[in-house]
mmCIF file of C-alpha atoms in Angstrom:
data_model
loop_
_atom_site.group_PDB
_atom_site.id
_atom_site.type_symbol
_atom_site.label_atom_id
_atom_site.label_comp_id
_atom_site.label_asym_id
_atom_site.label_seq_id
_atom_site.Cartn_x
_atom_site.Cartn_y
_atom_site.Cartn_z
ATOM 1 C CA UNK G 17 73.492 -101.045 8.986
ATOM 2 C CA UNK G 18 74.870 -102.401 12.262
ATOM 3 C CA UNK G 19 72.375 -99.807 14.296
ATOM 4 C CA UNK G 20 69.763 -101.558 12.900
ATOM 5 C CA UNK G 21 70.866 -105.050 13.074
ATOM 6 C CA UNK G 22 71.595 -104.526 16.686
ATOM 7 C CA UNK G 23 67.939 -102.328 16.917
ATOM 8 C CA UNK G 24 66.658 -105.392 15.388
ATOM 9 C CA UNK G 25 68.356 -107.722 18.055
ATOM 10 C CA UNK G 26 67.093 -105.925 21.399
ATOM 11 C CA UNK G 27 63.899 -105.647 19.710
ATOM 12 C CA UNK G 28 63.781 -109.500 19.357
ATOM 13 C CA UNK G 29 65.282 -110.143 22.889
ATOM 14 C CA UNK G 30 62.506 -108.021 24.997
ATOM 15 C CA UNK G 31 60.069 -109.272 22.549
ATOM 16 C CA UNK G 32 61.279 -112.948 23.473
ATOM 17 C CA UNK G 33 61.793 -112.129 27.342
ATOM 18 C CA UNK G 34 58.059 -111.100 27.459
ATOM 19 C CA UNK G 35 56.638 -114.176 25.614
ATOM 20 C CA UNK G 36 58.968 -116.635 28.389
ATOM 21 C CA UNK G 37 57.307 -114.172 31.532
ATOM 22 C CA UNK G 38 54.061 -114.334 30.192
ATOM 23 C CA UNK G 39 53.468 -110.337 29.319
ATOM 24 C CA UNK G 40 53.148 -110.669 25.284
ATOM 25 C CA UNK G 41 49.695 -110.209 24.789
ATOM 26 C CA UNK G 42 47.997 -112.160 21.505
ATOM 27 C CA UNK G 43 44.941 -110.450 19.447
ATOM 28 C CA UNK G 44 42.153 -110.370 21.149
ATOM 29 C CA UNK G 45 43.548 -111.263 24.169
ATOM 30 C CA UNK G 46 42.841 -109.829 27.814
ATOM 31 C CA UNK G 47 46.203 -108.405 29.730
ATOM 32 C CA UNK G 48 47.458 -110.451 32.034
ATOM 33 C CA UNK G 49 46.406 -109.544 35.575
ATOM 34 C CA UNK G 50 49.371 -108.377 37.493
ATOM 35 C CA UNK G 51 47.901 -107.244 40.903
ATOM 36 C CA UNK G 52 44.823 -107.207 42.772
ATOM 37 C CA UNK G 53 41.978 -105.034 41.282
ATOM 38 C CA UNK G 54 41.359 -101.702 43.462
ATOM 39 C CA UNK G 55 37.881 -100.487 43.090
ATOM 40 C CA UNK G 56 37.814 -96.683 44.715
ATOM 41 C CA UNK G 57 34.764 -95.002 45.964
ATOM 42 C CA UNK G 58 33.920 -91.456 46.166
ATOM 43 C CA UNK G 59 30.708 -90.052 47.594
ATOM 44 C CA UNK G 60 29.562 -86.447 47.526
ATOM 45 C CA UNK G 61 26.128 -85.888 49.931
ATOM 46 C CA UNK G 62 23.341 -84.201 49.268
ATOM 47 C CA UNK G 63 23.201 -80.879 51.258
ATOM 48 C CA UNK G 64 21.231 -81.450 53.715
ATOM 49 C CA UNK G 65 22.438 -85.120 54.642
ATOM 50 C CA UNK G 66 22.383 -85.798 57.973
ATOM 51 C CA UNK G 67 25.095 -86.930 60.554
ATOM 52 C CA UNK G 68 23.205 -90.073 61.216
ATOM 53 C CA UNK G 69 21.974 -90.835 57.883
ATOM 54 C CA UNK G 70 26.035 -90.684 57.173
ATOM 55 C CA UNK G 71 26.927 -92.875 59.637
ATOM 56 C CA UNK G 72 24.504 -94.939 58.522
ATOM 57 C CA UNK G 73 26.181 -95.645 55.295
ATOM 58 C CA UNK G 74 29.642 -95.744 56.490
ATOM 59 C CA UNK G 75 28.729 -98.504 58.988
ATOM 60 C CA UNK G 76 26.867 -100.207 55.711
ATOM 61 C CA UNK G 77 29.907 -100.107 54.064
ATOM 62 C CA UNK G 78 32.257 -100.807 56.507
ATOM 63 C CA UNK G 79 29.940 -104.346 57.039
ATOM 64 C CA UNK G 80 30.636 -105.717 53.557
ATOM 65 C CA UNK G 81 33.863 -107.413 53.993
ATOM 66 C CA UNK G 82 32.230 -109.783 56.529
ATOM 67 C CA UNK G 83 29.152 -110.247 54.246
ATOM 68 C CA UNK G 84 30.926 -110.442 50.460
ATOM 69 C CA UNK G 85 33.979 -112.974 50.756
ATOM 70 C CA UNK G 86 35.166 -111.844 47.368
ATOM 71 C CA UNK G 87 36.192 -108.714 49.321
ATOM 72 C CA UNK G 88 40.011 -109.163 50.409
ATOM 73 C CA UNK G 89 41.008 -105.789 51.707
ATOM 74 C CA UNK G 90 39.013 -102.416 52.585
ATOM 75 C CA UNK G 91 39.496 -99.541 53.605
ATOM 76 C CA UNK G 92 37.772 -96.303 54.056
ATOM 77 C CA UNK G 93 38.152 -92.215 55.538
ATOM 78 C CA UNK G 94 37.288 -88.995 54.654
ATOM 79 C CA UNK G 95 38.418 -86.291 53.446
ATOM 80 C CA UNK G 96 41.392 -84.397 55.462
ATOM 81 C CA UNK G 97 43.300 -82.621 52.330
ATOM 82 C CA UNK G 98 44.284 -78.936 52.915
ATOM 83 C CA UNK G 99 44.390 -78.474 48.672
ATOM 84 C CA UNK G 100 41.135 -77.599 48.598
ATOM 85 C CA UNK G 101 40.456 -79.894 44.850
ATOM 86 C CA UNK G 102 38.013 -82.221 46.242
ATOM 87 C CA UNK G 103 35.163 -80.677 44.592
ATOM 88 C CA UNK G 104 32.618 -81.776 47.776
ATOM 89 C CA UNK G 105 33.499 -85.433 47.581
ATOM 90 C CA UNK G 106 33.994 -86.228 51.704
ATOM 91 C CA UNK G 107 34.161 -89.956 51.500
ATOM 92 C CA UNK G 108 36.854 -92.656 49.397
ATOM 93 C CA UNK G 109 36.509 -96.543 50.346
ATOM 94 C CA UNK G 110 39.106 -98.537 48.691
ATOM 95 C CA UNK G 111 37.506 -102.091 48.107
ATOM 96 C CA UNK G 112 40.194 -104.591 46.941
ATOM 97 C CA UNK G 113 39.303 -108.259 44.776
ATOM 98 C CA UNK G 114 41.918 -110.601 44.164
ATOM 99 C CA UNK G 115 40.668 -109.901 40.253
ATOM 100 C CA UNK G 116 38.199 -108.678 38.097
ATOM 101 C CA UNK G 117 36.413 -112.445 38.661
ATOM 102 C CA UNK G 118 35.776 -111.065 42.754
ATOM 103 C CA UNK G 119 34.131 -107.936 41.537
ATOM 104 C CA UNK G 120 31.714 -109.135 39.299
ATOM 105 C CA UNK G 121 30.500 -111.111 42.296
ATOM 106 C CA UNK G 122 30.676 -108.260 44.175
ATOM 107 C CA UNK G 123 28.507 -105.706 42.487
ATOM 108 C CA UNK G 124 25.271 -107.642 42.019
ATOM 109 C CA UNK G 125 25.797 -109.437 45.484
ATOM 110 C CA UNK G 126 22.437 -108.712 47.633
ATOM 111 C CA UNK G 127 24.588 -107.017 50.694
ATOM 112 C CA UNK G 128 25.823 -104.269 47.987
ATOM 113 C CA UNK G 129 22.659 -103.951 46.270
ATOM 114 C CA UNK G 130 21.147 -103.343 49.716
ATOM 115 C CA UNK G 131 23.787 -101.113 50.495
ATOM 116 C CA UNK G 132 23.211 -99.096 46.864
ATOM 117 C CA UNK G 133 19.788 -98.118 48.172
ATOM 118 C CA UNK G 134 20.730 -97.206 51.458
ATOM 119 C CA UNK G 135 23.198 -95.008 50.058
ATOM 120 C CA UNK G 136 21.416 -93.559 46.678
ATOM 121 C CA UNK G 137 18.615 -91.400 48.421
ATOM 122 C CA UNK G 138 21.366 -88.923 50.026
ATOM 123 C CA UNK G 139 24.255 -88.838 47.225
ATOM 124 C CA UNK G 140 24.408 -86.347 45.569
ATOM 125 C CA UNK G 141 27.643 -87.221 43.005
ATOM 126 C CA UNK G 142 30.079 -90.515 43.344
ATOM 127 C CA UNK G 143 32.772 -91.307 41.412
ATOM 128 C CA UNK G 144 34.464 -94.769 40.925
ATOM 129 C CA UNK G 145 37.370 -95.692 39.411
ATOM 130 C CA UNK G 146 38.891 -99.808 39.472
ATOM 131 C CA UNK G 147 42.224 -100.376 38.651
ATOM 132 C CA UNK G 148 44.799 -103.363 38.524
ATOM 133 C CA UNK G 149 47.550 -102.715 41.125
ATOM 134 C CA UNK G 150 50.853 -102.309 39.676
ATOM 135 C CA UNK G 151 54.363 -102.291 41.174
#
C-alpha cells in the first residue's frame, strides 16, 4: 500500500512539474515546439549528371538563405563517409526555420520552387526528413 501511495505521489509531482513548464500536452493539442525545426536534404543524381549541371544546383541552393528570410541557418557538403551505407546519395543540406511556421513559407516560396525545377531534371532519388531540435 505505501508503494503505491508513494507511486501515486511522483506520478502526480512530474505530472504537475510538466503542466507549470508548459510540456503537458491537452487532446488534440500540437507539442510544444522545443527547438528550431531541421529540414535535411539528400540528393542522389542521375548517372550521367554532369559536373556543371551539379554545381549548378549547389550554387542554387546555397543562394536561398539570402532570397527566403524564413531561412535562419544552412548548411550543406557531400558525402565523405568511409561506411560505405549511403546508398548513392552524394549531397545533405541542412536548412534550419525557427519553426514549422518558417517552413511552410519556405516550400512554396518562388526561389525554392525555382530551385525544385532546376534540380528535378537530374535527381535521380532525394530523401528529406524535418525534425524539431532537441537537447
Amino acid at each position: 500500500m505505501k508503494r503505491w501511495l508513494l507511486g501515486g505521489l511522483v506520478v502526480a509531482t512530474i505530472a504537475v512539474g510538466a503542466v507549470r513548464l508548459g510540456l503537458a500536452q491537452k487532446p488534440g493539442e500540437a507539442k510544444p515546439n522545443l527547438g528550431k525545426l531541421r529540414h535535411i536534404v539528400l540528393f542522389k543524381f542521375k548517372d550521367g549528371t554532369g559536373a556543371q549541371d551539379i554545381k549548378k544546383i549547389e550554387d542554387s541552393f546555397r543562394s536561398l538563405p539570402s532570397k527566403v528570410p524564413q531561412i535562419v541557418d544552412f548548411e550543406w557538403g557531400t558525402d565523405v563517409s568511409v561506411e560505405n551505407l549511403s546508398q548513392g546519395f552524394t549531397h545533405c543540406f541542412v536548412v534550419t526555420f525557427q519553426d514549422a511556421e518558417g517552413r511552410a513559407a519556405y516550400l512554396p516560396h518562388p526561389a525554392h520552387q525555382e530551385f525544385v525545377e532546376l534540380m528535378r531534371p537530374h535527381l535521380d532519388k532525394v530523401l528529406v526528413i524535418d525534425y524539431v531540435a532537441q537537447e
